[in-house]
Coordinates of C-alpha atoms in Angstrom, one line a residue:
M1 CA 0.7 0.0 0.3
I2 CA 1.5 3.4 -0.6
A3 CA 1.7 6.2 2.0
V4 CA 0.0 9.0 1.8
V5 CA 1.4 12.1 2.8
A6 CA -1.3 15.4 2.9
M7 CA -0.3 18.3 2.7
A8 CA -2.9 21.6 3.7
A9 CA -2.5 24.4 1.1
L10 CA -4.5 27.2 -0.3
A11 CA -8.2 26.5 -1.0
V12 CA -8.4 29.5 -4.3
A13 CA -11.9 27.9 -5.7
G14 CA -14.1 29.8 -2.9
A15 CA -14.0 33.4 -2.0
L16 CA -11.3 36.2 -3.3
S17 CA -8.6 36.7 -0.9
A18 CA -5.2 39.2 -0.8
C19 CA -2.7 38.4 -3.4
S20 CA 0.2 36.6 -1.7
S21 CA 3.6 35.8 -2.8
K22 CA 4.9 32.5 -3.0
E23 CA 4.2 29.8 0.0
P24 CA 6.3 26.3 0.0
V25 CA 4.5 23.8 1.6
A26 CA 7.2 22.1 3.5
V27 CA 7.3 18.4 2.8
T28 CA 10.0 16.0 3.4
A29 CA 12.9 17.1 1.6
L30 CA 13.4 15.5 -2.0
T31 CA 16.9 13.6 -3.1
P32 CA 18.4 15.5 -5.9
S33 CA 19.4 13.6 -8.8
A34 CA 20.9 14.3 -12.2
S35 CA 19.3 17.1 -14.1
A36 CA 16.9 15.8 -16.6
S37 CA 19.2 17.2 -19.6
A38 CA 21.6 14.6 -18.5
E39 CA 22.7 11.7 -21.3
P40 CA 22.3 8.7 -19.1
S41 CA 19.3 6.7 -21.1
V42 CA 18.4 5.4 -17.3
N43 CA 17.7 7.9 -14.9
P44 CA 16.6 5.4 -11.2
V45 CA 14.5 8.5 -9.7
F46 CA 12.4 8.0 -13.3
V47 CA 12.5 4.4 -12.9
K48 CA 11.2 4.4 -9.2
A49 CA 8.5 7.5 -9.8
A50 CA 7.4 5.0 -12.8
K51 CA 6.9 2.7 -10.3
V52 CA 5.5 4.5 -7.5
Y53 CA 2.9 6.0 -10.1
R54 CA 1.7 3.0 -11.5
Q55 CA 0.5 1.7 -8.1
V56 CA -0.9 5.1 -7.8
L57 CA -3.3 4.9 -11.7
A58 CA -3.7 1.6 -10.4
D59 CA -6.4 2.5 -7.7
P60 CA -6.0 6.3 -8.2
A61 CA -9.2 6.9 -5.9
P62 CA -7.8 7.5 -2.6
Y63 CA -5.5 9.7 -3.6
L64 CA -8.1 12.3 -5.0
G65 CA -9.9 13.8 -2.3
L66 CA -13.5 12.7 -3.0
D67 CA -16.7 13.4 -0.9
A68 CA -18.0 10.0 0.4
G69 CA -20.6 8.9 -2.3
V70 CA -19.0 10.1 -5.1
S71 CA -17.0 8.6 -7.7
A72 CA -15.2 9.9 -10.6
Q73 CA -16.2 8.9 -14.2
E74 CA -13.1 9.8 -15.6
V75 CA -9.2 9.5 -14.3
T76 CA -6.9 11.1 -16.8
Y77 CA -3.4 11.8 -16.4
T78 CA 0.1 13.8 -17.2
L79 CA 3.9 13.9 -16.0
D80 CA 5.7 17.3 -15.6
P81 CA 8.1 18.3 -13.8
L82 CA 6.3 21.7 -12.4
G83 CA 9.9 23.7 -12.6
D84 CA 12.1 20.9 -11.2
A85 CA 14.0 19.0 -13.6
S86 CA 14.9 16.5 -11.3
T87 CA 12.0 14.7 -10.4
P88 CA 8.3 14.2 -12.6
R89 CA 5.5 14.8 -11.0
L90 CA 2.4 13.3 -11.3
V91 CA -1.2 14.9 -11.8
L92 CA -4.4 13.5 -11.5
Q93 CA -7.9 14.8 -13.2
A94 CA -10.7 13.4 -12.6
M95 CA -13.9 14.6 -14.5
N96 CA -17.9 14.0 -14.7
L97 CA -18.2 14.8 -10.2
G98 CA -21.1 16.8 -10.3
Q99 CA -24.6 16.1 -10.9
G100 CA -27.4 17.9 -13.3
Q101 CA -25.6 20.7 -15.0
E102 CA -22.3 20.6 -13.8
T103 CA -19.5 19.5 -15.0
I104 CA -16.8 19.5 -12.9
G105 CA -13.5 17.9 -11.7
V106 CA -10.3 18.0 -9.0
L107 CA -6.9 18.4 -10.1
R108 CA -4.7 16.1 -7.7
F109 CA -0.7 16.6 -8.0
I110 CA 1.6 14.0 -6.6
S111 CA 5.0 13.6 -5.8
V112 CA 7.6 10.8 -5.5
Q113 CA 9.6 10.7 -1.7
P114 CA 13.2 9.9 -2.0
E115 CA 12.6 6.9 0.5
G116 CA 10.3 4.0 -0.1
D117 CA 7.4 4.1 -1.9
D118 CA 5.5 6.8 -0.2
V119 CA 4.3 10.2 -2.3
T120 CA 3.6 13.5 -1.2
V121 CA 0.4 14.8 -2.0
L122 CA -0.8 19.0 -3.2
D123 CA -4.3 18.4 -1.3
A124 CA -5.6 21.8 -2.3
D125 CA -9.2 22.6 -3.5
Y126 CA -7.9 22.6 -7.5
S127 CA -11.6 22.1 -9.3
V128 CA -11.8 22.5 -13.2
G129 CA -14.5 22.1 -15.2
V130 CA -18.4 24.1 -15.3
A131 CA -20.8 24.3 -12.5
S132 CA -24.0 26.0 -12.8
A133 CA -24.5 27.7 -9.7
G134 CA -22.4 30.9 -9.5
G135 CA -21.1 30.4 -13.1
F136 CA -18.0 28.6 -11.8
R137 CA -15.1 27.9 -14.3
G138 CA -11.7 26.4 -13.9
Q139 CA -9.0 25.2 -16.0
V140 CA -5.4 24.4 -16.0
A141 CA -2.7 25.1 -19.0
R142 CA 1.2 24.3 -19.0
S143 CA 3.7 27.0 -18.6
S144 CA 5.6 27.3 -22.1
Q145 CA 8.7 28.1 -20.6
G146 CA 8.3 25.3 -18.3
K147 CA 7.1 27.3 -14.8
G148 CA 4.6 24.9 -13.6
L149 CA 1.0 24.5 -14.6
I150 CA -1.1 27.7 -14.1
Y151 CA -4.4 26.9 -13.0
T152 CA -7.0 29.9 -13.2
W153 CA -11.0 29.8 -11.6
W154 CA -13.4 32.5 -12.6
L155 CA -17.3 33.6 -12.0
S156 CA -18.2 33.9 -15.2
G157 CA -21.4 36.2 -14.1
T158 CA -18.5 38.7 -12.8
G159 CA -15.3 38.0 -14.3
E160 CA -14.1 37.6 -10.6
G161 CA -11.0 34.6 -10.3
S162 CA -8.0 34.6 -9.6
V163 CA -5.0 32.9 -11.4
T164 CA -2.4 30.5 -10.0
R165 CA 1.4 29.0 -10.6
I166 CA 2.0 25.9 -9.1
T167 CA 5.9 24.3 -9.0
A168 CA 7.8 21.6 -7.2
G169 CA 11.3 21.3 -5.4
A170 CA 13.2 19.5 -3.7
T171 CA 11.0 21.6 -0.4
G172 CA 7.5 20.4 -1.7
F173 CA 5.3 21.8 -3.8
T174 CA 4.7 26.1 -4.4
Q175 CA 1.6 28.0 -5.3
E176 CA 2.0 31.4 -6.5
Q177 CA -1.0 33.7 -6.7
L178 CA -0.5 35.6 -10.2
C179 CA -3.3 37.3 -10.2
E180 CA -6.9 38.3 -9.1
G181 CA -10.1 40.0 -9.4
Q182 CA -11.2 40.6 -13.1
V183 CA -9.0 37.8 -14.4
V184 CA -10.9 37.7 -17.9
Q185 CA -9.5 41.4 -18.5
V186 CA -6.1 40.8 -17.9
S187 CA -3.1 38.7 -18.7
C188 CA -1.5 37.7 -15.5
L189 CA 2.4 35.8 -16.9
P190 CA 4.8 37.4 -17.9
D191 CA 5.7 38.9 -20.9
G192 CA 6.8 36.0 -23.5
E193 CA 5.4 33.6 -21.3
Q194 CA 1.8 31.8 -22.7
G195 CA -0.1 28.7 -20.9
E196 CA -0.4 25.5 -23.5
E197 CA -3.0 22.6 -23.7
I198 CA -2.4 19.8 -21.5
S199 CA -2.5 16.3 -23.7
W200 CA -4.2 13.9 -20.6
T201 CA -3.6 10.2 -21.1
D202 CA -6.3 7.8 -19.3
A203 CA -5.3 6.4 -15.9
S204 CA -5.7 2.6 -17.9
D205 CA -2.5 3.6 -20.4
T206 CA 1.1 3.8 -18.9
S207 CA 2.5 4.4 -21.8
L208 CA 4.1 7.9 -20.2
L209 CA 5.4 5.9 -17.8
D210 CA 6.8 3.3 -19.6
A211 CA 8.8 6.1 -21.5
L212 CA 9.8 7.1 -17.9
E213 CA 11.5 4.0 -17.2
S214 CA 13.1 3.7 -20.8
G215 CA 15.0 7.6 -20.3
T216 CA 12.5 8.2 -23.7
W217 CA 9.9 10.3 -21.4
D218 CA 9.6 14.0 -23.4
P219 CA 8.8 16.9 -20.6
T220 CA 7.6 18.7 -23.7
A221 CA 5.5 16.2 -25.3
S222 CA 2.6 16.6 -23.4
A223 CA 1.9 20.3 -24.3
S224 CA -0.1 21.3 -27.3
P225 CA 1.1 24.8 -28.5
A226 CA -2.0 27.5 -28.1
S227 CA -3.4 28.6 -31.3
D228 CA -5.0 32.0 -32.5
Q229 CA -8.3 30.6 -31.6
G230 CA -7.0 29.4 -27.7
S231 CA -8.7 31.8 -26.1
V232 CA -12.2 32.2 -28.0
G233 CA -15.2 31.2 -25.9
Q234 CA -14.8 31.8 -22.6
G235 CA -14.1 35.3 -21.6
T236 CA -11.3 34.0 -20.1
P237 CA -7.4 34.9 -20.5
L238 CA -6.2 31.3 -20.7
G239 CA -9.2 30.3 -23.2
Q240 CA -9.6 27.1 -24.2
G241 CA -6.6 26.3 -25.4
G242 CA -4.7 28.3 -22.2
K243 CA -3.5 31.0 -23.9
L244 CA -3.2 34.0 -22.1
T245 CA -3.4 37.4 -24.1
K246 CA -3.3 41.0 -24.0
D247 CA -6.5 42.6 -24.0
R248 CA -7.3 44.2 -27.3
P249 CA -9.0 48.0 -26.5
A250 CA -12.3 48.2 -28.9
A251 CA -12.2 50.1 -31.8
T252 CA -15.4 53.3 -32.1
S253 CA -17.5 54.2 -34.1
P254 CA -17.7 58.0 -35.5
N255 CA -20.4 58.5 -32.3
G256 CA -18.6 56.5 -29.8
D257 CA -19.7 53.5 -29.9
P258 CA -17.8 50.3 -29.8
V259 CA -16.7 48.4 -33.1
Y260 CA -16.4 44.6 -33.4
T261 CA -14.7 43.3 -36.4
G262 CA -14.9 39.5 -37.5
T263 CA -16.5 36.7 -38.9
V264 CA -20.1 36.0 -38.5
H265 CA -20.9 32.3 -38.0
M266 CA -24.7 30.9 -37.9
T267 CA -24.9 28.5 -36.2
D268 CA -27.3 25.8 -33.4
Y269 CA -26.9 25.0 -30.1
D270 CA -24.2 22.5 -30.8
G271 CA -22.2 24.7 -33.3
V272 CA -21.6 26.8 -30.3
L273 CA -20.4 24.7 -28.0
A274 CA -18.1 23.4 -31.2
L275 CA -16.5 27.1 -31.5
Q276 CA -15.9 27.5 -27.9
G277 CA -14.4 24.1 -27.3
Q278 CA -16.5 23.4 -24.7
Q279 CA -18.5 20.5 -22.9
D280 CA -22.0 21.1 -23.1
P281 CA -23.1 22.8 -19.4
N282 CA -26.2 22.8 -19.3
P283 CA -26.5 18.8 -20.5
G284 CA -30.3 18.4 -21.9
S285 CA -30.8 21.6 -22.7
G286 CA -30.3 22.1 -26.4
Q287 CA -33.8 21.0 -27.6
Y288 CA -35.0 23.7 -25.9
T289 CA -32.9 26.3 -26.9
P290 CA -31.9 25.2 -30.7
G291 CA -30.9 28.4 -32.5
P292 CA -30.1 29.5 -34.4
Y293 CA -27.7 31.3 -32.9
A294 CA -25.9 34.8 -35.0
L295 CA -22.3 35.1 -33.6
L296 CA -19.2 37.1 -34.5
V297 CA -16.2 35.4 -33.7
L298 CA -14.2 38.7 -33.5
D299 CA -10.3 38.6 -35.5
Q300 CA -8.8 39.1 -32.0
P301 CA -9.7 39.6 -28.2
Q302 CA -10.3 42.5 -27.1
E303 CA -11.7 44.3 -24.3
V304 CA -15.4 44.8 -24.0
T305 CA -17.4 46.7 -21.8
A306 CA -20.6 45.8 -20.6
T307 CA -23.7 45.8 -18.3
N308 CA -23.4 43.2 -16.1
G309 CA -26.6 40.4 -16.3
D310 CA -27.0 40.6 -12.4
G311 CA -27.8 44.3 -13.5
Q312 CA -25.4 45.6 -11.1
G313 CA -23.2 47.9 -12.6
T314 CA -20.9 47.3 -15.2
S315 CA -17.5 45.6 -15.8
S316 CA -14.5 45.0 -18.5
R317 CA -13.4 41.7 -19.8
T318 CA -11.9 40.5 -22.3
A319 CA -13.8 39.0 -25.5
S320 CA -13.7 36.7 -28.0
M321 CA -17.3 36.4 -30.0
V322 CA -20.6 38.9 -29.2
L323 CA -24.0 37.2 -29.4
L324 CA -25.5 39.6 -32.6
G325 CA -29.0 37.9 -31.9
Y326 CA -30.9 34.5 -31.2
A327 CA -33.9 32.6 -33.0
E328 CA -36.0 35.7 -34.8
Q329 CA -33.6 38.2 -33.8
A330 CA -30.2 35.9 -35.6
S331 CA -32.2 35.2 -39.0
A332 CA -31.1 39.2 -40.1
W333 CA -27.7 38.7 -40.3
S334 CA -28.2 35.4 -41.9
Q335 CA -26.8 36.9 -45.6
Y336 CA -23.5 37.2 -43.8
D337 CA -22.8 34.0 -43.1
G338 CA -19.5 33.3 -43.0
Q339 CA -18.5 37.2 -44.1
R340 CA -16.3 39.3 -42.1
I341 CA -17.8 42.3 -41.1
S342 CA -17.7 45.1 -38.7
V343 CA -20.4 46.3 -36.5
S344 CA -21.1 49.0 -34.2
H345 CA -23.5 49.0 -30.3
P346 CA -24.1 50.9 -27.9
A347 CA -22.4 49.7 -24.7
A348 CA -25.5 50.5 -22.4
Q349 CA -26.9 48.3 -24.2
T350 CA -24.5 45.3 -24.4
F351 CA -24.5 42.8 -21.7
W352 CA -22.5 40.1 -19.9
P353 CA -24.5 36.5 -18.6
S354 CA -25.1 35.9 -15.3
D355 CA -25.6 31.9 -16.3
T356 CA -24.3 29.2 -18.1
S357 CA -26.1 30.0 -21.6
L358 CA -24.7 30.2 -24.5
P359 CA -22.0 31.5 -25.7
L360 CA -20.7 31.1 -22.6
G361 CA -19.4 33.7 -21.1
E362 CA -19.4 36.1 -24.0
P363 CA -21.3 39.8 -24.4
R364 CA -24.9 39.6 -26.0
L365 CA -25.4 42.7 -27.8
N366 CA -29.6 43.9 -26.7
G367 CA -31.4 44.9 -30.3
A368 CA -29.8 45.2 -33.6
A369 CA -26.3 46.1 -33.7
T370 CA -25.5 48.8 -36.5
L371 CA -23.8 47.2 -39.6
L372 CA -19.9 49.2 -40.9
S373 CA -18.6 47.0 -43.3
R374 CA -18.3 44.2 -44.8

């Protein structure tokens, strides 16, 4: 049986807290080993890690920290040094823990110990996926510069949330809060660094561990560079593809209204999900809200100031698309389907959603927008 060393960590999916500096969590010191850049084909630390992680994957439930009666329907994993090339860490992702309209999962960070078959588990509250209550969104990406993993959570109704960098070293895991507040409005990573989408492997597939044992494991192989459309869809700096972007200020029309330029997409409920690269947050709702949806997918993400969905003031966030119209209101845009156009619309008649309706987290134009060019 593998002994688990649980560590207290910061809960990040609750109320917002003040920004903090790096906070190393004390654990049993890890034995330094040769750098991953060294040439030996077989690294004894890697071989041991593969053996221990193989046992974890054989029975991951004890490491997931789930409440009694809750089981994971889908368990996947990735390996990452978390900024310390001497030791690969195991990252577990258990999905489909929610009920009804929720598509929720949990992350667990695990590190092999220098002696015996013990592991250290960063027992932090890192949730991923979509929840209907409060419009919670959570996701994780890999640093393009090898500086650990980047975790982001936010509320779609308000844009409030936080971004945390998770790394590991000889003294244990470290959690560094990069920013909090309107995280959909800003880029929290330093210039030149981006988030990269993680390729997850099913827990039943131990091919990554085989590569770890044989000395052929590539720490960068599980990351996919974010595309230009990587931030389309969720009103978040990370977006579905994990790419952090700078805000693009909105242009204005002669009368001062914001201008939006992009390509029109006439589509149905499933088509919106496909454009956003998003699992359905409202299973079964497609039969009641089939569409059509008239969407303007913006050439570049841009900052949009709009009224909050709860009617309480306004907020500025980054948008990747805008909803031009739904059902009957969408028909006026069908003649422009697939075309690149520019429209203007008063900021006072633009709204952020406060629920999980589609498109998720993107602004709605209330009333007819003005066509400027095509």
